[in-house]
Amino acid sequence: MTRKAYSFVRTFPREPAREFTMDRHYLLCASAGALRLEARGQAWLLPPARAALIAAGTTIQVSVPQPATTASVLFDPGFVPAPPAPLTVFDLSPLARALVTECGAWGEGDEPLPAYAETLFTALAAVSRRLAEQPSPVVVPAGRSPELRRALRLTEQRLGSDISFEDVAAQVGLAPRSLARRFEDETGMTWRAVLRRMRVLRAIEELAAGDAPITQIAFTVGYTSLSAFNAAFRQLTARTPTEYRASFRP
């Protein structure tokens, strides 16, 4: 009989997107590098000090844009209540980090958990549910139609260049007005708003990858003004890039 809950640490190389579904509720915590998660028409970035709470039976796509290390905790659906949403990404609190570390002593096995361990895993599940009620705003739409998904892919590929909406529409084969309607209907956002989010998402990947200067990262993701980059970053994350990078470390 598999344990009601267990934990493990894993290091991933750079990998393209792959799909998987877990039969347990899944708390996925990033400690180094970054992962991209996609489910139900949205995409999230999971950098250090963040966690994803994934409900059992939820199919997600995971890609690893840079090598990453994660700590995972799996809960039997009969052991803890279901998460409030199929997939939520949020900041880990100091308490949640401590509980993840403490739960790391119990890996997969057939032996029952001792009472102390059950208490820890139960507390971690409760804390994670509470944190999931305040999800990270760093999420971008993935699109439903082939045309919009291609438009999003083209936009992401050219974040660091001088990209225009008209160019993207032409490459997708739609009139700008038609593509604008697709963005509104499928994402509830304008192309320009999606572009800003993609640039911030890429900037977070760069922040997690090493110690590159903030100015260099701003130019890499397509900003020619450091002040404009800082303003866009703070508007989405409520932190400056420097503060966000500092949050990666306990």
PDB file of C-alpha atoms in Angstrom:
ATOM      1  CA  MET A   1       0.000   0.000   0.000  1.00  0.00           C
ATOM      2  CA  THR A   2       1.557   3.305  -1.105  1.00  0.00           C
ATOM      3  CA  ARG A   3       1.845   6.036   1.488  1.00  0.00           C
ATOM      4  CA  LYS A   4      -0.907   8.630   1.827  1.00  0.00           C
ATOM      5  CA  ALA A   5       1.661  11.298   0.987  1.00  0.00           C
ATOM      6  CA  TYR A   6       5.326  11.366   0.060  1.00  0.00           C
ATOM      7  CA  SER A   7       8.030  13.719  -1.178  1.00  0.00           C
ATOM      8  CA  PHE A   8      10.960  13.629  -3.593  1.00  0.00           C
ATOM      9  CA  VAL A   9      13.556  15.965  -5.156  1.00  0.00           C
ATOM     10  CA  ARG A  10      14.404  15.815  -8.848  1.00  0.00           C
ATOM     11  CA  THR A  11      16.709  17.669 -11.232  1.00  0.00           C
ATOM     12  CA  PHE A  12      15.591  18.173 -14.839  1.00  0.00           C
ATOM     13  CA  PRO A  13      17.747  18.973 -17.880  1.00  0.00           C
ATOM     14  CA  ARG A  14      16.486  21.360 -20.524  1.00  0.00           C
ATOM     15  CA  GLU A  15      13.476  19.599 -22.074  1.00  0.00           C
ATOM     16  CA  PRO A  16      10.728  20.339 -24.628  1.00  0.00           C
ATOM     17  CA  ALA A  17       7.079  20.225 -23.587  1.00  0.00           C
ATOM     18  CA  ARG A  18       5.666  16.888 -22.534  1.00  0.00           C
ATOM     19  CA  GLU A  19       2.241  15.998 -21.226  1.00  0.00           C
ATOM     20  CA  PHE A  20       1.389  14.125 -18.058  1.00  0.00           C
ATOM     21  CA  THR A  21      -1.462  13.469 -15.631  1.00  0.00           C
ATOM     22  CA  MET A  22      -1.063  12.522 -11.963  1.00  0.00           C
ATOM     23  CA  ASP A  23      -3.508  10.395  -9.985  1.00  0.00           C
ATOM     24  CA  ARG A  24      -2.612  12.353  -6.825  1.00  0.00           C
ATOM     25  CA  HIS A  25      -2.776  16.017  -5.850  1.00  0.00           C
ATOM     26  CA  TYR A  26       0.648  17.390  -6.703  1.00  0.00           C
ATOM     27  CA  LEU A  27       2.601  20.208  -5.033  1.00  0.00           C
ATOM     28  CA  LEU A  28       5.513  21.104  -7.321  1.00  0.00           C
ATOM     29  CA  CYS A  29       8.067  23.514  -5.834  1.00  0.00           C
ATOM     30  CA  ALA A  30      10.938  25.048  -7.794  1.00  0.00           C
ATOM     31  CA  SER A  31      14.252  25.570  -5.998  1.00  0.00           C
ATOM     32  CA  ALA A  32      16.508  26.325  -8.976  1.00  0.00           C
ATOM     33  CA  GLY A  33      15.945  27.115 -12.649  1.00  0.00           C
ATOM     34  CA  ALA A  34      12.434  27.440 -14.036  1.00  0.00           C
ATOM     35  CA  LEU A  35       9.653  25.305 -15.499  1.00  0.00           C
ATOM     36  CA  ARG A  36       6.779  26.243 -17.782  1.00  0.00           C
ATOM     37  CA  LEU A  37       3.385  24.736 -17.102  1.00  0.00           C
ATOM     38  CA  GLU A  38       0.406  24.794 -19.448  1.00  0.00           C
ATOM     39  CA  ALA A  39      -3.148  23.670 -18.788  1.00  0.00           C
ATOM     40  CA  ARG A  40      -6.630  24.632 -19.932  1.00  0.00           C
ATOM     41  CA  GLY A  41      -5.567  27.414 -22.270  1.00  0.00           C
ATOM     42  CA  GLN A  42      -3.127  29.162 -19.929  1.00  0.00           C
ATOM     43  CA  ALA A  43       0.616  29.019 -19.332  1.00  0.00           C
ATOM     44  CA  TRP A  44       2.531  29.688 -16.102  1.00  0.00           C
ATOM     45  CA  LEU A  45       6.189  30.088 -15.250  1.00  0.00           C
ATOM     46  CA  LEU A  46       7.492  28.326 -12.135  1.00  0.00           C
ATOM     47  CA  PRO A  47      10.717  30.044 -10.985  1.00  0.00           C
ATOM     48  CA  PRO A  48      12.486  29.497  -7.639  1.00  0.00           C
ATOM     49  CA  ALA A  49      10.512  30.042  -4.421  1.00  0.00           C
ATOM     50  CA  ARG A  50       7.222  29.434  -6.244  1.00  0.00           C
ATOM     51  CA  ALA A  51       4.999  26.372  -6.211  1.00  0.00           C
ATOM     52  CA  ALA A  52       2.263  24.872  -8.363  1.00  0.00           C
ATOM     53  CA  LEU A  53      -0.652  23.047  -6.763  1.00  0.00           C
ATOM     54  CA  ILE A  54      -2.136  20.624  -9.302  1.00  0.00           C
ATOM     55  CA  ALA A  55      -5.333  18.665  -8.710  1.00  0.00           C
ATOM     56  CA  ALA A  56      -5.331  14.910  -9.309  1.00  0.00           C
ATOM     57  CA  GLY A  57      -6.471  14.032 -12.825  1.00  0.00           C
ATOM     58  CA  THR A  58      -5.457  17.385 -14.337  1.00  0.00           C
ATOM     59  CA  THR A  59      -3.561  17.012 -17.615  1.00  0.00           C
ATOM     60  CA  ILE A  60      -0.729  19.528 -17.917  1.00  0.00           C
ATOM     61  CA  GLN A  61       2.177  20.192 -20.257  1.00  0.00           C
ATOM     62  CA  VAL A  62       5.575  20.829 -18.714  1.00  0.00           C
ATOM     63  CA  SER A  63       8.644  22.216 -20.469  1.00  0.00           C
ATOM     64  CA  VAL A  64      12.029  23.060 -18.963  1.00  0.00           C
ATOM     65  CA  PRO A  65      13.590  26.095 -20.695  1.00  0.00           C
ATOM     66  CA  GLN A  66      16.682  25.808 -18.459  1.00  0.00           C
ATOM     67  CA  PRO A  67      17.932  23.088 -16.089  1.00  0.00           C
ATOM     68  CA  ALA A  68      15.801  23.047 -12.948  1.00  0.00           C
ATOM     69  CA  THR A  69      15.583  21.399  -9.543  1.00  0.00           C
ATOM     70  CA  THR A  70      12.237  20.782  -7.897  1.00  0.00           C
ATOM     71  CA  ALA A  71      10.851  19.366  -4.674  1.00  0.00           C
ATOM     72  CA  SER A  72       7.551  17.552  -5.137  1.00  0.00           C
ATOM     73  CA  VAL A  73       4.945  16.414  -2.650  1.00  0.00           C
ATOM     74  CA  LEU A  74       2.142  14.058  -3.691  1.00  0.00           C
ATOM     75  CA  PHE A  75      -1.061  13.634  -1.697  1.00  0.00           C
ATOM     76  CA  ASP A  76      -3.596  10.822  -1.981  1.00  0.00           C
ATOM     77  CA  PRO A  77      -7.000  12.370  -2.882  1.00  0.00           C
ATOM     78  CA  GLY A  78      -8.531  10.538   0.058  1.00  0.00           C
ATOM     79  CA  PHE A  79      -5.986  12.002   2.475  1.00  0.00           C
ATOM     80  CA  VAL A  80      -6.431  15.756   1.871  1.00  0.00           C
ATOM     81  CA  PRO A  81      -9.171  17.927   0.288  1.00  0.00           C
ATOM     82  CA  ALA A  82      -8.958  18.735  -3.423  1.00  0.00           C
ATOM     83  CA  PRO A  83      -7.143  21.981  -4.395  1.00  0.00           C
ATOM     84  CA  PRO A  84      -9.359  25.029  -5.054  1.00  0.00           C
ATOM     85  CA  ALA A  85      -8.472  24.987  -8.790  1.00  0.00           C
ATOM     86  CA  PRO A  86      -7.057  22.471 -11.300  1.00  0.00           C
ATOM     87  CA  LEU A  87      -3.702  24.319 -11.370  1.00  0.00           C
ATOM     88  CA  THR A  88      -2.524  27.322  -9.363  1.00  0.00           C
ATOM     89  CA  VAL A  89       0.940  28.898  -9.102  1.00  0.00           C
ATOM     90  CA  PHE A  90       1.787  30.956  -6.015  1.00  0.00           C
ATOM     91  CA  ASP A  91       4.635  32.284  -3.866  1.00  0.00           C
ATOM     92  CA  LEU A  92       5.847  29.976  -1.114  1.00  0.00           C
ATOM     93  CA  SER A  93       5.666  31.410   2.390  1.00  0.00           C
ATOM     94  CA  PRO A  94       8.471  30.746   4.921  1.00  0.00           C
ATOM     95  CA  LEU A  95       6.144  28.293   6.692  1.00  0.00           C
ATOM     96  CA  ALA A  96       5.407  26.421   3.464  1.00  0.00           C
ATOM     97  CA  ARG A  97       9.124  26.226   2.638  1.00  0.00           C
ATOM     98  CA  ALA A  98       9.881  24.824   6.082  1.00  0.00           C
ATOM     99  CA  LEU A  99       7.108  22.229   5.771  1.00  0.00           C
ATOM    100  CA  VAL A 100       8.305  21.144   2.297  1.00  0.00           C
ATOM    101  CA  THR A 101      11.804  20.676   3.710  1.00  0.00           C
ATOM    102  CA  GLU A 102      10.570  18.732   6.727  1.00  0.00           C
ATOM    103  CA  CYS A 103       8.316  16.494   4.611  1.00  0.00           C
ATOM    104  CA  GLY A 104      11.337  15.645   2.462  1.00  0.00           C
ATOM    105  CA  ALA A 105      12.301  12.987   5.009  1.00  0.00           C
ATOM    106  CA  TRP A 106       9.476  10.728   3.770  1.00  0.00           C
ATOM    107  CA  GLY A 107       9.763   9.419   0.239  1.00  0.00           C
ATOM    108  CA  GLU A 108       7.630   6.919  -1.629  1.00  0.00           C
ATOM    109  CA  GLY A 109       7.185   3.630   0.201  1.00  0.00           C
ATOM    110  CA  ASP A 110       4.789   0.953   1.377  1.00  0.00           C
ATOM    111  CA  GLU A 111       5.223   1.599   5.081  1.00  0.00           C
ATOM    112  CA  PRO A 112       2.534   3.768   6.722  1.00  0.00           C
ATOM    113  CA  LEU A 113       3.536   7.300   7.652  1.00  0.00           C
ATOM    114  CA  PRO A 114       4.153   7.890  11.346  1.00  0.00           C
ATOM    115  CA  ALA A 115       1.678  10.179  13.095  1.00  0.00           C
ATOM    116  CA  TYR A 116       4.185  13.061  13.123  1.00  0.00           C
ATOM    117  CA  ALA A 117       4.665  12.837   9.343  1.00  0.00           C
ATOM    118  CA  GLU A 118       0.901  12.704   8.715  1.00  0.00           C
ATOM    119  CA  THR A 119       0.541  15.882  10.748  1.00  0.00           C
ATOM    120  CA  LEU A 120       3.259  17.611   8.693  1.00  0.00           C
ATOM    121  CA  PHE A 121       1.798  16.593   5.322  1.00  0.00           C
ATOM    122  CA  THR A 122      -1.702  17.617   6.454  1.00  0.00           C
ATOM    123  CA  ALA A 123      -0.386  21.012   7.539  1.00  0.00           C
ATOM    124  CA  LEU A 124       1.472  21.472   4.238  1.00  0.00           C
ATOM    125  CA  ALA A 125      -1.685  20.666   2.253  1.00  0.00           C
ATOM    126  CA  ALA A 126      -3.688  23.194   4.312  1.00  0.00           C
ATOM    127  CA  VAL A 127      -1.051  25.935   3.966  1.00  0.00           C
ATOM    128  CA  SER A 128      -0.760  25.299   0.223  1.00  0.00           C
ATOM    129  CA  ARG A 129      -4.527  25.576  -0.242  1.00  0.00           C
ATOM    130  CA  ARG A 130      -4.505  28.911   1.579  1.00  0.00           C
ATOM    131  CA  LEU A 131      -1.605  30.236  -0.522  1.00  0.00           C
ATOM    132  CA  ALA A 132      -3.343  29.058  -3.706  1.00  0.00           C
ATOM    133  CA  GLU A 133      -6.145  31.501  -2.942  1.00  0.00           C
ATOM    134  CA  GLN A 134      -3.705  34.273  -3.956  1.00  0.00           C
ATOM    135  CA  PRO A 135      -2.300  32.985  -7.262  1.00  0.00           C
ATOM    136  CA  SER A 136       0.628  34.497  -9.106  1.00  0.00           C
ATOM    137  CA  PRO A 137      -0.383  37.032 -11.786  1.00  0.00           C
ATOM    138  CA  VAL A 138       2.488  35.888 -14.017  1.00  0.00           C
ATOM    139  CA  VAL A 139       0.357  33.844 -16.378  1.00  0.00           C
ATOM    140  CA  VAL A 140      -0.201  34.173 -20.119  1.00  0.00           C
ATOM    141  CA  PRO A 141      -2.918  32.712 -22.359  1.00  0.00           C
ATOM    142  CA  ALA A 142      -2.022  29.686 -24.442  1.00  0.00           C
ATOM    143  CA  GLY A 143      -4.827  30.124 -26.986  1.00  0.00           C
ATOM    144  CA  ARG A 144      -7.417  27.684 -28.297  1.00  0.00           C
ATOM    145  CA  SER A 145      -7.508  28.141 -32.070  1.00  0.00           C
ATOM    146  CA  PRO A 146      -4.528  27.159 -34.262  1.00  0.00           C
ATOM    147  CA  GLU A 147      -4.273  30.734 -35.566  1.00  0.00           C
ATOM    148  CA  LEU A 148      -4.020  32.294 -32.130  1.00  0.00           C
ATOM    149  CA  ARG A 149      -1.592  29.670 -30.874  1.00  0.00           C
ATOM    150  CA  ARG A 150       0.617  30.395 -33.887  1.00  0.00           C
ATOM    151  CA  ALA A 151       0.349  34.142 -33.240  1.00  0.00           C
ATOM    152  CA  LEU A 152       1.395  33.613 -29.634  1.00  0.00           C
ATOM    153  CA  ARG A 153       4.291  31.390 -30.690  1.00  0.00           C
ATOM    154  CA  LEU A 154       5.527  33.952 -33.236  1.00  0.00           C
ATOM    155  CA  THR A 155       5.250  36.737 -30.683  1.00  0.00           C
ATOM    156  CA  GLU A 156       7.251  34.794 -28.112  1.00  0.00           C
ATOM    157  CA  GLN A 157       9.949  33.915 -30.625  1.00  0.00           C
ATOM    158  CA  ARG A 158      10.531  37.599 -31.414  1.00  0.00           C
ATOM    159  CA  LEU A 159      10.325  39.220 -27.985  1.00  0.00           C
ATOM    160  CA  GLY A 160      13.790  40.712 -28.258  1.00  0.00           C
ATOM    161  CA  SER A 161      13.261  42.187 -31.720  1.00  0.00           C
ATOM    162  CA  ASP A 162      11.214  45.006 -33.179  1.00  0.00           C
ATOM    163  CA  ILE A 163       7.928  43.133 -33.540  1.00  0.00           C
ATOM    164  CA  SER A 164       4.622  44.561 -34.756  1.00  0.00           C
ATOM    165  CA  PHE A 165       1.080  43.280 -34.546  1.00  0.00           C
ATOM    166  CA  GLU A 166       0.627  43.766 -38.284  1.00  0.00           C
ATOM    167  CA  ASP A 167       3.620  41.512 -39.005  1.00  0.00           C
ATOM    168  CA  VAL A 168       2.251  38.789 -36.744  1.00  0.00           C
ATOM    169  CA  ALA A 169      -1.195  39.001 -38.369  1.00  0.00           C
ATOM    170  CA  ALA A 170       0.339  38.745 -41.840  1.00  0.00           C
ATOM    171  CA  GLN A 171       2.352  35.644 -40.916  1.00  0.00           C
ATOM    172  CA  VAL A 172      -0.704  33.994 -39.376  1.00  0.00           C
ATOM    173  CA  GLY A 173      -2.764  34.783 -42.484  1.00  0.00           C
ATOM    174  CA  LEU A 174      -5.403  36.968 -40.806  1.00  0.00           C
ATOM    175  CA  ALA A 175      -6.307  40.600 -41.141  1.00  0.00           C
ATOM    176  CA  PRO A 176      -5.169  42.632 -38.104  1.00  0.00           C
ATOM    177  CA  ARG A 177      -8.792  43.305 -37.158  1.00  0.00           C
ATOM    178  CA  SER A 178      -9.635  39.584 -37.281  1.00  0.00           C
ATOM    179  CA  LEU A 179      -6.597  38.625 -35.190  1.00  0.00           C
ATOM    180  CA  ALA A 180      -7.432  41.368 -32.675  1.00  0.00           C
ATOM    181  CA  ARG A 181     -10.888  39.813 -32.264  1.00  0.00           C
ATOM    182  CA  ARG A 182      -9.283  36.387 -31.708  1.00  0.00           C
ATOM    183  CA  PHE A 183      -7.159  37.831 -28.904  1.00  0.00           C
ATOM    184  CA  GLU A 184     -10.184  39.465 -27.291  1.00  0.00           C
ATOM    185  CA  ASP A 185     -12.421  36.407 -27.635  1.00  0.00           C
ATOM    186  CA  GLU A 186      -9.887  33.751 -26.593  1.00  0.00           C
ATOM    187  CA  THR A 187      -7.758  35.582 -24.019  1.00  0.00           C
ATOM    188  CA  GLY A 188      -9.746  38.617 -22.901  1.00  0.00           C
ATOM    189  CA  MET A 189      -6.573  40.649 -23.531  1.00  0.00           C
ATOM    190  CA  THR A 190      -5.104  42.730 -26.328  1.00  0.00           C
ATOM    191  CA  TRP A 191      -2.020  41.562 -28.196  1.00  0.00           C
ATOM    192  CA  ARG A 192      -0.046  44.405 -26.621  1.00  0.00           C
ATOM    193  CA  ALA A 193      -1.032  43.274 -23.095  1.00  0.00           C
ATOM    194  CA  VAL A 194      -0.049  39.678 -23.905  1.00  0.00           C
ATOM    195  CA  LEU A 195       3.280  40.906 -25.285  1.00  0.00           C
ATOM    196  CA  ARG A 196       4.006  42.747 -22.018  1.00  0.00           C
ATOM    197  CA  ARG A 197       3.253  39.620 -20.011  1.00  0.00           C
ATOM    198  CA  MET A 198       5.424  37.460 -22.243  1.00  0.00           C
ATOM    199  CA  ARG A 199       8.319  39.885 -21.822  1.00  0.00           C
ATOM    200  CA  VAL A 200       7.988  39.840 -18.042  1.00  0.00           C
ATOM    201  CA  LEU A 201       7.759  36.034 -18.101  1.00  0.00           C
ATOM    202  CA  ARG A 202      10.948  35.808 -20.173  1.00  0.00           C
ATOM    203  CA  ALA A 203      12.628  38.315 -17.860  1.00  0.00           C
ATOM    204  CA  ILE A 204      11.814  36.096 -14.865  1.00  0.00           C
ATOM    205  CA  GLU A 205      13.412  33.155 -16.690  1.00  0.00           C
ATOM    206  CA  GLU A 206      16.533  35.265 -17.195  1.00  0.00           C
ATOM    207  CA  LEU A 207      16.526  36.370 -13.550  1.00  0.00           C
ATOM    208  CA  ALA A 208      16.334  32.722 -12.474  1.00  0.00           C
ATOM    209  CA  ALA A 209      19.088  31.646 -14.883  1.00  0.00           C
ATOM    210  CA  GLY A 210      21.936  33.581 -13.275  1.00  0.00           C
ATOM    211  CA  ASP A 211      23.237  36.997 -12.290  1.00  0.00           C
ATOM    212  CA  ALA A 212      22.942  38.906 -15.567  1.00  0.00           C
ATOM    213  CA  PRO A 213      22.542  42.672 -15.019  1.00  0.00           C
ATOM    214  CA  ILE A 214      18.963  43.961 -14.981  1.00  0.00           C
ATOM    215  CA  THR A 215      19.704  46.343 -17.853  1.00  0.00           C
ATOM    216  CA  GLN A 216      20.947  43.473 -20.012  1.00  0.00           C
ATOM    217  CA  ILE A 217      17.812  41.457 -19.255  1.00  0.00           C
ATOM    218  CA  ALA A 218      15.602  44.435 -20.130  1.00  0.00           C
ATOM    219  CA  PHE A 219      17.223  44.717 -23.567  1.00  0.00           C
ATOM    220  CA  THR A 220      17.124  40.935 -24.070  1.00  0.00           C
ATOM    221  CA  VAL A 221      13.336  40.839 -23.662  1.00  0.00           C
ATOM    222  CA  GLY A 222      12.715  43.797 -25.975  1.00  0.00           C
ATOM    223  CA  TYR A 223      12.782  46.955 -23.849  1.00  0.00           C
ATOM    224  CA  THR A 224      14.923  49.897 -24.904  1.00  0.00           C
ATOM    225  CA  SER A 225      14.230  51.793 -21.678  1.00  0.00           C
ATOM    226  CA  LEU A 226      15.134  50.462 -18.242  1.00  0.00           C
ATOM    227  CA  SER A 227      12.471  52.615 -16.604  1.00  0.00           C
ATOM    228  CA  ALA A 228       9.771  51.217 -18.917  1.00  0.00           C
ATOM    229  CA  PHE A 229      10.929  47.673 -18.154  1.00  0.00           C
ATOM    230  CA  ASN A 230      10.908  48.293 -14.399  1.00  0.00           C
ATOM    231  CA  ALA A 231       7.427  49.826 -14.608  1.00  0.00           C
ATOM    232  CA  ALA A 232       5.999  46.895 -16.602  1.00  0.00           C
ATOM    233  CA  PHE A 233       7.640  44.372 -14.281  1.00  0.00           C
ATOM    234  CA  ARG A 234       6.375  46.075 -11.130  1.00  0.00           C
ATOM    235  CA  GLN A 235       2.872  46.478 -12.566  1.00  0.00           C
ATOM    236  CA  LEU A 236       2.540  42.715 -13.044  1.00  0.00           C
ATOM    237  CA  THR A 237       4.490  41.347 -10.070  1.00  0.00           C
ATOM    238  CA  ALA A 238       4.244  44.241  -7.553  1.00  0.00           C
ATOM    239  CA  ARG A 239       8.072  44.032  -7.238  1.00  0.00           C
ATOM    240  CA  THR A 240      11.078  45.419  -9.025  1.00  0.00           C
ATOM    241  CA  PRO A 241      13.230  42.932 -10.966  1.00  0.00           C
ATOM    242  CA  THR A 242      15.900  43.190  -8.251  1.00  0.00           C
ATOM    243  CA  GLU A 243      13.365  42.449  -5.506  1.00  0.00           C
ATOM    244  CA  TYR A 244      11.952  39.547  -7.500  1.00  0.00           C
ATOM    245  CA  ARG A 245      15.393  37.996  -7.957  1.00  0.00           C
ATOM    246  CA  ALA A 246      16.069  38.390  -4.237  1.00  0.00           C
ATOM    247  CA  SER A 247      12.855  36.494  -3.478  1.00  0.00           C
ATOM    248  CA  PHE A 248      14.325  33.369  -5.120  1.00  0.00           C
ATOM    249  CA  ARG A 249      16.574  32.927  -2.097  1.00  0.00           C
ATOM    250  CA  PRO A 250      15.157  31.935   1.306  1.00  0.00           C
TER     251      PRO A 250
END
